[in-house]
CSV table of C-alpha atoms in Angstrom, one decimal:
chain,number,residue,atom,x,y,z
A,1,MET,CA,30.4,11.5,31.5
A,2,GLU,CA,26.6,11.6,32.2
A,3,LYS,CA,26.5,15.2,31.0
A,4,GLU,CA,28.2,14.3,27.8
A,5,LYS,CA,25.7,11.5,27.2
A,6,LYS,CA,22.8,13.8,27.7
A,7,LYS,CA,24.3,16.5,25.5
A,8,GLY,CA,24.5,14.1,22.5
A,9,ARG,CA,21.1,12.6,23.0
A,10,VAL,CA,18.7,12.7,19.9
A,11,PRO,CA,15.5,14.5,20.7
A,12,HIS,CA,12.3,12.5,21.0
A,13,THR,CA,10.4,11.9,17.8
A,14,TYR,CA,7.5,14.1,19.0
A,15,VAL,CA,10.0,17.0,19.6
A,16,ILE,CA,11.5,16.6,16.1
A,17,LEU,CA,8.1,16.5,14.4
A,18,PHE,CA,6.7,19.5,16.3
A,19,ALA,CA,9.9,21.5,15.5
A,20,MET,CA,9.3,20.7,11.8
A,21,ILE,CA,5.7,22.0,12.1
A,22,ILE,CA,7.0,25.3,13.6
A,23,ILE,CA,9.7,25.6,10.8
A,24,ILE,CA,7.1,25.0,8.1
A,25,ALA,CA,4.7,27.5,9.8
A,26,LEU,CA,7.5,30.1,9.7
A,27,LEU,CA,8.2,29.3,6.0
A,28,THR,CA,4.6,30.2,5.1
A,29,TYR,CA,5.5,33.8,5.8
A,30,VAL,CA,8.3,33.5,3.2
A,31,ILE,CA,6.9,31.2,0.5
A,32,PRO,CA,4.2,32.9,-1.6
A,33,ALA,CA,0.8,31.2,-1.6
A,34,GLY,CA,-0.2,29.9,-5.0
A,35,GLN,CA,-2.5,27.4,-6.8
A,36,TYR,CA,-2.9,25.4,-9.9
A,37,GLN,CA,-6.4,24.9,-11.3
A,38,LYS,CA,-7.6,21.3,-11.6
A,39,VAL,CA,-9.2,19.8,-14.7
A,40,GLU,CA,-10.6,16.5,-15.6
A,41,SER,CA,-8.2,14.4,-17.7
A,42,SER,CA,-9.2,12.1,-20.6
A,43,THR,CA,-9.2,9.2,-18.1
A,44,GLY,CA,-11.7,11.0,-15.8
A,45,ARG,CA,-9.0,11.7,-13.1
A,46,MET,CA,-8.7,15.3,-11.7
A,47,VAL,CA,-5.2,16.6,-12.5
A,48,VAL,CA,-3.6,20.1,-12.4
A,49,ASP,CA,-3.6,22.3,-15.5
A,50,PRO,CA,0.2,22.9,-16.0
A,51,ASN,CA,-0.3,26.4,-17.4
A,52,SER,CA,-2.7,27.6,-14.7
A,53,TYR,CA,-0.4,28.4,-11.7
A,54,ALA,CA,-1.1,31.8,-10.2
A,55,GLN,CA,-0.3,33.4,-6.9
A,56,VAL,CA,-3.2,34.0,-4.5
A,57,ASP,CA,-3.7,36.0,-1.3
A,58,PRO,CA,-1.3,34.8,1.4
A,59,THR,CA,-2.7,32.9,4.3
A,60,PRO,CA,0.4,32.3,6.6
A,61,ALA,CA,0.0,30.0,9.6
A,62,LYS,CA,-0.7,31.7,12.9
A,63,PRO,CA,0.6,30.5,16.3
A,64,PHE,CA,-2.8,28.9,17.0
A,65,ASP,CA,-2.7,27.1,13.7
A,66,VAL,CA,0.5,25.4,14.9
A,67,LEU,CA,-1.3,24.1,17.9
A,68,LYS,CA,-4.3,23.0,15.8
A,69,ALA,CA,-2.0,21.1,13.4
A,70,PHE,CA,-1.8,18.1,15.8
A,71,PRO,CA,-5.6,17.5,16.2
A,72,LYS,CA,-6.2,18.3,12.6
A,73,GLY,CA,-3.4,16.0,11.6
A,74,LEU,CA,-5.0,13.2,13.6
A,75,ALA,CA,-8.3,13.9,11.9
A,76,ALA,CA,-6.7,13.9,8.4
A,77,ALA,CA,-4.8,10.7,9.1
A,78,GLN,CA,-7.6,9.0,11.1
A,79,SER,CA,-7.8,6.0,8.7
A,80,ILE,CA,-4.1,5.1,9.4
A,81,VAL,CA,-4.2,6.0,13.1
A,82,PHE,CA,-7.2,3.6,13.7
A,83,PHE,CA,-5.7,1.1,11.4
A,84,ILE,CA,-2.7,0.9,13.7
A,85,PHE,CA,-4.9,0.4,16.7
A,86,ILE,CA,-7.0,-2.3,15.0
A,87,VAL,CA,-3.9,-4.2,13.7
A,88,GLY,CA,-2.2,-3.9,17.1
A,89,GLY,CA,-5.2,-5.2,19.0
A,90,SER,CA,-6.1,-8.0,16.5
A,91,PHE,CA,-2.6,-9.2,16.1
A,92,ASN,CA,-2.2,-9.4,19.9
A,93,VAL,CA,-5.3,-11.6,20.1
A,94,VAL,CA,-3.9,-14.0,17.4
A,95,ASN,CA,-0.5,-13.9,19.1
A,96,GLN,CA,-1.9,-14.8,22.5
A,97,THR,CA,-3.3,-18.0,21.1
A,98,GLY,CA,0.3,-19.2,20.7
A,99,ALA,CA,-0.3,-20.1,17.0
A,100,ILE,CA,2.1,-17.4,15.7
A,101,GLU,CA,4.9,-18.6,18.0
A,102,ALA,CA,4.4,-22.2,17.1
A,103,GLY,CA,4.3,-21.5,13.3
A,104,ILE,CA,7.3,-19.2,13.4
A,105,SER,CA,9.2,-21.7,15.6
A,106,LYS,CA,8.6,-24.4,12.9
A,107,VAL,CA,9.8,-22.1,10.1
A,108,ALA,CA,12.8,-21.0,12.2
A,109,LEU,CA,13.9,-24.5,13.0
A,110,GLY,CA,13.7,-25.3,9.3
A,111,LEU,CA,16.0,-22.4,8.6
A,112,LYS,CA,18.4,-23.3,11.5
A,113,GLY,CA,21.9,-23.2,10.1
A,114,LYS,CA,20.5,-21.6,7.0
A,115,GLU,CA,19.5,-18.3,8.6
A,116,LYS,CA,20.9,-16.3,5.8
A,117,LEU,CA,18.2,-17.6,3.5
A,118,LEU,CA,15.6,-15.7,5.5
A,119,ILE,CA,16.6,-12.3,4.2
A,120,PRO,CA,16.6,-12.9,0.4
A,121,ILE,CA,13.5,-15.1,0.5
A,122,ILE,CA,11.3,-12.6,2.5
A,123,VAL,CA,12.6,-9.5,0.7
A,124,PHE,CA,12.0,-11.2,-2.7
A,125,ILE,CA,8.4,-12.2,-1.8
A,126,PHE,CA,7.4,-8.8,-0.6
A,127,SER,CA,9.1,-7.1,-3.5
A,128,ILE,CA,6.8,-9.0,-5.8
A,129,GLY,CA,3.8,-7.7,-3.8
A,130,GLY,CA,5.1,-4.1,-4.0
A,131,ALA,CA,5.7,-4.4,-7.7
A,132,THR,CA,2.4,-5.9,-8.7
A,133,ILE,CA,-0.3,-4.8,-6.2
A,134,GLY,CA,1.5,-1.7,-4.9
A,135,MET,CA,1.9,-3.4,-1.5
A,136,ALA,CA,2.6,-0.7,1.2
A,137,GLU,CA,-0.1,-0.5,3.8
A,138,GLU,CA,-0.8,-4.2,3.3
A,139,ALA,CA,2.7,-5.1,4.5
A,140,ILE,CA,2.2,-3.5,7.9
A,141,VAL,CA,0.4,-6.5,9.3
A,142,PHE,CA,3.4,-8.8,8.4
A,143,VAL,CA,5.9,-6.6,10.3
A,144,PRO,CA,5.3,-8.3,13.7
A,145,ILE,CA,5.7,-11.7,12.1
A,146,GLY,CA,8.9,-10.7,10.3
A,147,ILE,CA,10.3,-9.4,13.7
A,148,ALA,CA,9.4,-12.5,15.6
A,149,LEU,CA,11.0,-14.7,12.9
A,150,SER,CA,14.1,-12.5,12.8
A,151,ARG,CA,14.5,-12.6,16.6
A,152,ALA,CA,14.1,-16.4,16.6
A,153,LEU,CA,17.1,-16.6,14.2
A,154,GLY,CA,19.3,-14.3,16.3
A,155,TYR,CA,18.6,-11.0,14.6
A,156,ASP,CA,16.8,-7.9,15.8
A,157,ALA,CA,13.6,-5.9,15.2
A,158,ILE,CA,15.3,-3.7,12.5
A,159,VAL,CA,16.1,-6.8,10.5
A,160,GLY,CA,12.6,-8.1,10.9
A,161,MET,CA,11.0,-4.8,9.8
A,162,SER,CA,13.5,-4.4,7.0
A,163,ILE,CA,12.9,-7.7,5.3
A,164,VAL,CA,9.1,-6.8,5.1
A,165,SER,CA,9.0,-3.0,4.6
A,166,LEU,CA,12.1,-2.6,2.5
A,167,GLY,CA,11.2,-5.7,0.6
A,168,ALA,CA,7.9,-4.1,-0.4
A,169,ALA,CA,9.6,-0.8,-1.1
A,170,VAL,CA,11.9,-2.5,-3.6
A,171,GLY,CA,9.0,-3.7,-5.6
A,172,PHE,CA,6.9,-0.5,-5.1
A,173,THR,CA,9.8,1.7,-6.3
A,174,SER,CA,10.8,-0.3,-9.3
A,175,GLY,CA,7.1,-0.8,-10.0
A,176,PHE,CA,7.4,-2.9,-13.1
A,177,MET,CA,3.6,-3.5,-12.8
A,178,ASN,CA,2.5,-1.2,-10.0
A,179,PRO,CA,-1.0,0.1,-11.0
A,180,PHE,CA,-1.1,2.7,-8.2
A,181,THR,CA,2.0,4.6,-9.2
A,182,VAL,CA,3.4,3.7,-12.6
A,183,GLY,CA,0.0,2.8,-14.0
A,184,VAL,CA,-1.5,6.1,-12.8
A,185,ALA,CA,1.5,8.2,-13.9
A,186,GLN,CA,1.6,6.6,-17.4
A,187,SER,CA,-2.1,7.2,-18.0
A,188,ILE,CA,-1.7,10.9,-17.1
A,189,ALA,CA,1.4,11.1,-19.3
A,190,GLU,CA,-0.6,9.4,-22.1
A,191,LEU,CA,1.7,6.4,-22.4
A,192,PRO,CA,0.6,2.7,-22.9
A,193,MET,CA,-0.1,1.0,-19.5
A,194,PHE,CA,3.1,-0.7,-18.1
A,195,SER,CA,5.1,0.2,-21.2
A,196,GLY,CA,8.9,0.3,-20.7
A,197,ILE,CA,8.7,-2.7,-18.4
A,198,ALA,CA,12.1,-4.2,-19.6
A,199,LEU,CA,14.1,-1.4,-18.0
A,200,ARG,CA,12.0,-1.5,-14.8
A,201,LEU,CA,12.7,-5.2,-14.5
A,202,VAL,CA,16.4,-4.5,-14.6
A,203,ILE,CA,15.9,-1.8,-12.0
A,204,TRP,CA,14.0,-4.2,-9.8
A,205,VAL,CA,16.8,-6.8,-9.9
A,206,CYS,CA,19.5,-4.2,-9.2
A,207,THR,CA,17.6,-2.7,-6.3
A,208,LEU,CA,16.8,-6.2,-4.9
A,209,VAL,CA,20.6,-6.9,-4.8
A,210,LEU,CA,21.3,-3.6,-3.2
A,211,VAL,CA,18.7,-3.9,-0.4
A,212,ILE,CA,19.4,-7.6,0.4
A,213,GLY,CA,23.2,-6.8,0.6
A,214,TYR,CA,22.5,-3.8,2.9
A,215,ILE,CA,20.3,-5.8,5.3
A,216,TYR,CA,22.8,-8.7,5.2
A,217,ARG,CA,25.6,-6.4,6.3
A,218,TYR,CA,23.7,-5.1,9.3
A,219,ALA,CA,22.2,-8.5,10.2
A,220,ASN,CA,25.6,-10.3,10.3
A,221,LYS,CA,26.9,-7.6,12.6
A,222,VAL,CA,24.0,-8.0,15.0
A,223,LYS,CA,24.3,-11.8,14.8
A,224,ALA,CA,28.0,-11.7,15.7
A,225,ASP,CA,27.5,-9.2,18.5
A,226,PRO,CA,23.9,-8.4,19.7
A,227,THR,CA,25.2,-5.3,21.5
A,228,LYS,CA,25.8,-3.8,18.0
A,229,SER,CA,22.1,-3.6,17.4
A,230,LEU,CA,20.7,-0.1,17.0
A,231,VAL,CA,17.7,-1.3,19.1
A,232,TYR,CA,19.7,-3.2,21.7
A,233,GLU,CA,17.6,-1.7,24.6
A,234,LEU,CA,14.4,-2.7,22.9
A,235,GLU,CA,15.7,-6.2,22.4
A,236,LEU,CA,16.5,-6.5,26.1
A,237,GLN,CA,12.9,-5.3,26.9
A,238,GLU,CA,11.4,-7.8,24.5
A,239,LYS,CA,13.7,-10.6,25.5
A,240,ASP,CA,11.0,-12.4,27.5
A,241,HIS,CA,8.7,-12.4,24.5
A,242,ALA,CA,11.3,-13.7,22.1
A,243,ILE,CA,10.9,-17.3,20.8
A,244,ASP,CA,13.3,-19.8,22.4
A,245,LEU,CA,14.1,-22.4,19.8
A,246,SER,CA,15.7,-24.6,22.5
A,247,ASN,CA,12.2,-25.0,24.1
A,248,VAL,CA,9.7,-25.0,21.3
A,249,LYS,CA,6.1,-25.5,22.1
A,250,GLU,CA,4.3,-28.3,20.2
A,251,MET,CA,2.0,-27.1,17.4
A,252,THR,CA,-1.6,-28.2,18.3
A,253,LYS,CA,-4.7,-28.5,16.2
A,254,ARG,CA,-5.9,-25.2,17.5
A,255,HIS,CA,-2.7,-23.6,16.4
A,256,SER,CA,-3.1,-25.0,13.0
A,257,LEU,CA,-6.7,-23.7,12.8
A,258,VAL,CA,-5.6,-20.2,13.8
A,259,LEU,CA,-2.9,-20.2,11.2
A,260,MET,CA,-5.3,-21.4,8.6
A,261,VAL,CA,-7.7,-18.5,9.6
A,262,PHE,CA,-4.7,-16.1,9.2
A,263,GLY,CA,-3.7,-17.5,5.9
A,264,ILE,CA,-7.2,-17.4,4.5
A,265,GLY,CA,-7.6,-13.8,5.7
A,266,MET,CA,-4.4,-12.7,4.0
A,267,ALA,CA,-5.5,-14.4,0.8
A,268,ILE,CA,-8.8,-12.6,0.9
A,269,LEU,CA,-7.0,-9.3,1.7
A,270,ILE,CA,-4.7,-9.6,-1.3
A,271,PHE,CA,-7.5,-10.6,-3.6
A,272,GLY,CA,-9.6,-7.7,-2.5
A,273,VAL,CA,-6.8,-5.2,-2.9
A,274,PHE,CA,-6.1,-6.4,-6.4
A,275,LYS,CA,-9.6,-7.1,-7.6
A,276,PHE,CA,-11.7,-4.4,-5.8
A,277,GLY,CA,-9.2,-1.8,-4.9
A,278,TRP,CA,-9.5,-2.3,-1.2
A,279,TYR,CA,-7.6,0.2,1.0
A,280,ILE,CA,-7.0,0.9,4.7
A,281,THR,CA,-10.6,0.5,5.9
A,282,GLU,CA,-11.2,-2.8,4.2
A,283,ILE,CA,-7.8,-4.1,5.3
A,284,ALA,CA,-8.5,-3.2,8.9
A,285,ALA,CA,-11.9,-4.9,8.7
A,286,ILE,CA,-10.3,-8.1,7.4
A,287,PHE,CA,-7.7,-8.1,10.1
A,288,LEU,CA,-10.3,-7.5,12.8
A,289,ALA,CA,-12.1,-10.5,11.5
A,290,ILE,CA,-8.9,-12.5,11.6
A,291,GLY,CA,-8.5,-11.4,15.3
A,292,ILE,CA,-12.1,-12.4,16.2
A,293,ILE,CA,-12.2,-15.7,14.4
A,294,GLY,CA,-8.6,-16.6,15.3
A,295,GLY,CA,-9.3,-15.9,18.9
A,296,LEU,CA,-12.4,-18.1,19.0
A,297,VAL,CA,-10.8,-21.1,17.2
A,298,GLY,CA,-7.8,-20.5,19.4
A,299,GLY,CA,-9.8,-21.2,22.5
A,300,MET,CA,-10.2,-17.7,23.9
A,301,ASN,CA,-13.5,-16.5,25.4
A,302,LEU,CA,-15.1,-13.2,24.4
A,303,ASP,CA,-13.9,-11.3,27.6
A,304,GLU,CA,-10.3,-12.6,27.1
A,305,MET,CA,-10.4,-11.5,23.5
A,306,ALA,CA,-11.6,-8.0,24.4
A,307,THR,CA,-9.0,-7.5,27.2
A,308,THR,CA,-6.2,-8.8,24.9
A,309,PHE,CA,-7.4,-6.6,22.0
A,310,ILE,CA,-7.3,-3.5,24.3
A,311,ALA,CA,-3.8,-4.4,25.5
A,312,GLY,CA,-2.5,-4.7,22.0
A,313,ALA,CA,-4.1,-1.4,20.8
A,314,ARG,CA,-2.7,0.3,23.9
A,315,ASP,CA,0.9,-0.7,23.0
A,316,MET,CA,0.4,1.1,19.6
A,317,THR,CA,-0.6,4.5,21.1
A,318,THR,CA,2.8,6.2,20.9
A,319,GLY,CA,3.3,5.3,17.3
A,320,ALA,CA,-0.3,6.0,16.3
A,321,LEU,CA,-0.1,9.6,17.7
A,322,VAL,CA,3.2,10.1,15.7
A,323,VAL,CA,1.2,9.6,12.5
A,324,GLY,CA,-1.1,12.4,13.4
A,325,LEU,CA,1.7,14.7,14.5
A,326,ALA,CA,3.6,14.1,11.2
A,327,ARG,CA,0.4,14.8,9.2
A,328,GLY,CA,0.3,18.2,11.0
A,329,ILE,CA,3.2,19.3,8.8
A,330,LEU,CA,1.0,18.8,5.7
A,331,VAL,CA,-2.0,20.4,7.4
A,332,ILE,CA,0.1,23.6,7.8
A,333,MET,CA,1.2,23.6,4.1
A,334,GLU,CA,-2.2,22.8,2.7
A,335,GLY,CA,-3.9,25.5,4.8
A,336,SER,CA,-1.3,28.1,3.7
A,337,LEU,CA,-1.5,27.1,0.0
A,338,ILE,CA,2.3,26.8,-0.5
A,339,ILE,CA,2.5,23.3,-1.9
A,340,ASP,CA,1.7,24.3,-5.5
A,341,THR,CA,4.2,27.1,-5.2
A,342,ILE,CA,6.9,24.6,-4.3
A,343,VAL,CA,5.9,22.4,-7.2
A,344,PHE,CA,6.0,25.4,-9.7
A,345,GLY,CA,9.4,26.6,-8.4
A,346,MET,CA,11.1,23.2,-8.7
A,347,ALA,CA,9.7,22.5,-12.1
A,348,SER,CA,10.9,25.8,-13.4
A,349,ALA,CA,14.4,25.2,-12.0
A,350,VAL,CA,14.7,21.8,-13.7
A,351,SER,CA,13.8,23.2,-17.1
A,352,SER,CA,16.9,25.3,-17.4
A,353,LEU,CA,19.4,22.4,-16.9
A,354,PRO,CA,21.2,20.1,-19.5
A,355,LYS,CA,19.5,16.9,-20.5
A,356,SER,CA,21.2,14.4,-18.2
A,357,VAL,CA,21.3,16.9,-15.3
A,358,SER,CA,17.6,17.7,-15.9
A,359,ALA,CA,16.8,14.0,-15.6
A,360,VAL,CA,18.6,13.6,-12.3
A,361,GLY,CA,17.1,17.0,-11.3
A,362,MET,CA,13.6,15.6,-12.0
A,363,LEU,CA,14.4,12.7,-9.7
A,364,LEU,CA,15.5,15.0,-6.9
A,365,VAL,CA,12.5,17.3,-7.4
A,366,GLN,CA,10.1,14.3,-7.1
A,367,SER,CA,11.9,13.0,-4.0
A,368,ILE,CA,11.6,16.4,-2.3
A,369,LEU,CA,8.0,16.8,-3.4
A,370,ASN,CA,7.3,13.3,-1.9
A,371,PHE,CA,7.8,14.9,1.6
A,372,PHE,CA,5.0,17.3,0.9
A,373,ILE,CA,2.8,15.0,-1.2
A,374,PRO,CA,3.4,11.4,0.2
A,375,SER,CA,0.4,9.9,-1.6
A,376,GLY,CA,1.6,8.1,-4.7
A,377,SER,CA,-1.5,8.7,-6.8
A,378,GLY,CA,-1.8,12.3,-5.4
A,379,GLN,CA,1.8,13.1,-6.4
A,380,ALA,CA,1.2,11.7,-9.9
A,381,ALA,CA,-2.0,13.8,-10.3
A,382,THR,CA,-0.1,16.9,-9.1
A,383,THR,CA,3.2,16.6,-10.8
A,384,MET,CA,2.8,14.5,-14.0
A,385,PRO,CA,0.7,17.0,-15.9
A,386,ILE,CA,3.6,19.4,-15.4
A,387,MET,CA,6.6,17.1,-15.7
A,388,ALA,CA,5.4,15.1,-18.7
A,389,PRO,CA,5.1,18.1,-21.1
A,390,LEU,CA,8.1,19.7,-19.5
A,391,SER,CA,10.2,16.6,-20.3
A,392,GLU,CA,9.5,17.0,-24.0
A,393,VAL,CA,10.4,20.7,-23.9
A,394,ILE,CA,13.9,19.9,-22.5
A,395,GLY,CA,14.4,17.0,-24.9
A,396,LEU,CA,13.5,14.0,-22.6
A,397,SER,CA,10.9,11.3,-23.2
A,398,ARG,CA,7.7,11.2,-21.2
A,399,GLN,CA,8.7,7.7,-20.0
A,400,THR,CA,11.8,9.3,-18.4
A,401,ALA,CA,9.6,11.7,-16.5
A,402,VAL,CA,7.5,8.8,-15.3
A,403,LEU,CA,10.7,7.0,-14.2
A,404,ALA,CA,11.8,10.1,-12.2
A,405,TYR,CA,8.3,10.2,-10.6
A,406,GLN,CA,8.4,6.5,-9.5
A,407,PHE,CA,11.9,6.8,-8.0
A,408,GLY,CA,11.0,10.0,-6.2
A,409,ASP,CA,7.7,8.7,-4.9
A,410,GLY,CA,9.1,5.3,-3.9
A,411,ILE,CA,12.6,5.6,-2.4
A,412,SER,CA,12.0,8.4,0.1
A,413,ASN,CA,8.9,6.7,1.5
A,414,SER,CA,11.3,4.7,3.7
A,415,ILE,CA,12.7,7.7,5.5
A,416,ILE,CA,10.4,10.8,5.3
A,417,PRO,CA,8.4,11.5,8.5
A,418,THR,CA,5.3,12.4,6.5
A,419,SER,CA,4.9,8.8,5.3
A,420,GLY,CA,2.0,7.3,7.2
A,421,VAL,CA,3.0,3.8,6.2
A,422,LEU,CA,6.6,4.2,7.5
A,423,LEU,CA,5.4,5.6,10.8
A,424,ALA,CA,2.8,2.8,11.1
A,425,ASN,CA,5.5,0.2,10.5
A,426,LEU,CA,7.7,1.8,13.2
A,427,SER,CA,4.8,1.9,15.6
A,428,VAL,CA,4.1,-1.8,15.2
A,429,ALA,CA,7.8,-2.6,15.4
A,430,LYS,CA,8.3,-0.3,18.5
A,431,ILE,CA,11.3,1.3,16.8
A,432,LYS,CA,12.0,5.0,17.3
A,433,TYR,CA,11.9,7.1,14.1
A,434,GLU,CA,15.3,8.6,14.8
A,435,THR,CA,16.8,5.1,15.3
A,436,TRP,CA,15.4,4.0,11.9
A,437,VAL,CA,16.8,7.1,10.2
A,438,LYS,CA,20.3,6.3,11.6
A,439,TYR,CA,20.0,2.8,10.1
A,440,VAL,CA,18.4,3.5,6.8
A,441,ALA,CA,20.0,6.9,5.8
A,442,PRO,CA,23.1,5.3,4.1
A,443,LEU,CA,20.8,3.0,2.1
A,444,MET,CA,18.7,5.9,1.0
A,445,GLY,CA,21.9,7.6,-0.3
A,446,LEU,CA,23.0,4.5,-2.2
A,447,TRP,CA,19.5,3.9,-3.5
A,448,THR,CA,19.2,7.4,-4.8
A,449,LEU,CA,22.6,7.2,-6.4
A,450,LEU,CA,21.5,4.0,-8.2
A,451,ALA,CA,18.3,5.7,-9.4
A,452,ALA,CA,20.4,8.7,-10.7
A,453,VAL,CA,22.5,6.2,-12.7
A,454,PHE,CA,19.3,4.7,-14.3
A,455,MET,CA,18.0,8.2,-15.0
A,456,VAL,CA,21.1,8.9,-17.0
A,457,ILE,CA,20.7,5.5,-18.8
A,458,ALA,CA,17.1,6.5,-19.6
A,459,VAL,CA,18.4,9.7,-21.3
A,460,LEU,CA,21.1,7.8,-23.2
A,461,ILE,CA,18.7,5.2,-24.6
A,462,ASN,CA,15.9,7.7,-25.1
A,463,TYR,CA,13.7,5.6,-22.9
A,464,GLY,CA,10.4,5.2,-24.6
A,465,PRO,CA,7.2,3.1,-24.6
A,466,PHE,CA,8.7,-0.2,-25.6
């Protein structure tokens, strides 16, 4: 029986990612090296020249390159790696003051008997963030709170992470006013900013219903029988840290001050992202400030804060290193100059298909390319100069090409191992990548199917800048 158990065991995340690096390294001997030339667009952004693709001298990955991919990946993803450490350490400081537990207990008691309201409310709130300020990295800091609240109401870490990360993904993907994806793509495609918003609002509502329903289904199963949880072992390990609503600690003035510091910090963070374009470094700095000020008003001395910060950062080590290892996949492809060849090949394949099939094909192409180019604005700069004019050649509108891009860029972010945000969320949540894939894969299938339906609708209505 024990042998059978071991035989069916899923390999460790590190093993899976390193195997992918090896496979990609082998493919560099098969896929020709090639490059597009980059030019400055009318908006001042550097984009590819769609007619400039040419093969270049091959530079396939050598065995030593495979080994160097990990440290190079850590260097390339250093902003996210250190962001994870800072968030982990700072949140632990705030958490040790007891303020988070007291605040969540109050909210949880308010939802007692109405636990099902938790899922639609939180998903809706974060979907607004994803749709308007492109919330992705910003949502990472809320994952521990989502998990604590979820556990207090009888759910598990997967539900807690889902309501935050998938909530933000709903808005980010539908992107009715996302300046970092739709805004960039439309400017490159020479369309009016945020045009075509009516259809994207319909997409947002439909996706919201799909994701809330999917989380509900799993959450109800866990609530009825905790052993059905995909992270049951993790829940047992974290049992002592879970909030006991039958023995709630009183909220003190210090707790209220810490929560006030946290709330002000989050407001400054959102304002900075929206107004000044703050990113990982600034977000990490704000959260570090929250940790320091929150610890002080929470009654901790400097030595206690330092020790608590280190303990929190240490707990993030496994997940933080995963980000660097996953980035190693991109390091191999970039060093071997095969990414542009993949883009060129896929774009060429789509151009020979019938209209509706081409539209769905564009969606699938963008989804696959998101594995290789997980940056939203980076993918727009690489693919939209090719896909926008290509869409007109095959009889589709440029708005349809943007729709394919936003679906392809957004949906797969919740499952691909090259997504730094996903791996950061999993690190903070202490959920294994392979466990998350098992949970989210059916949703990704349904979500992609829904997107394909909307791609066909876009073709039928000749989706344009209205």
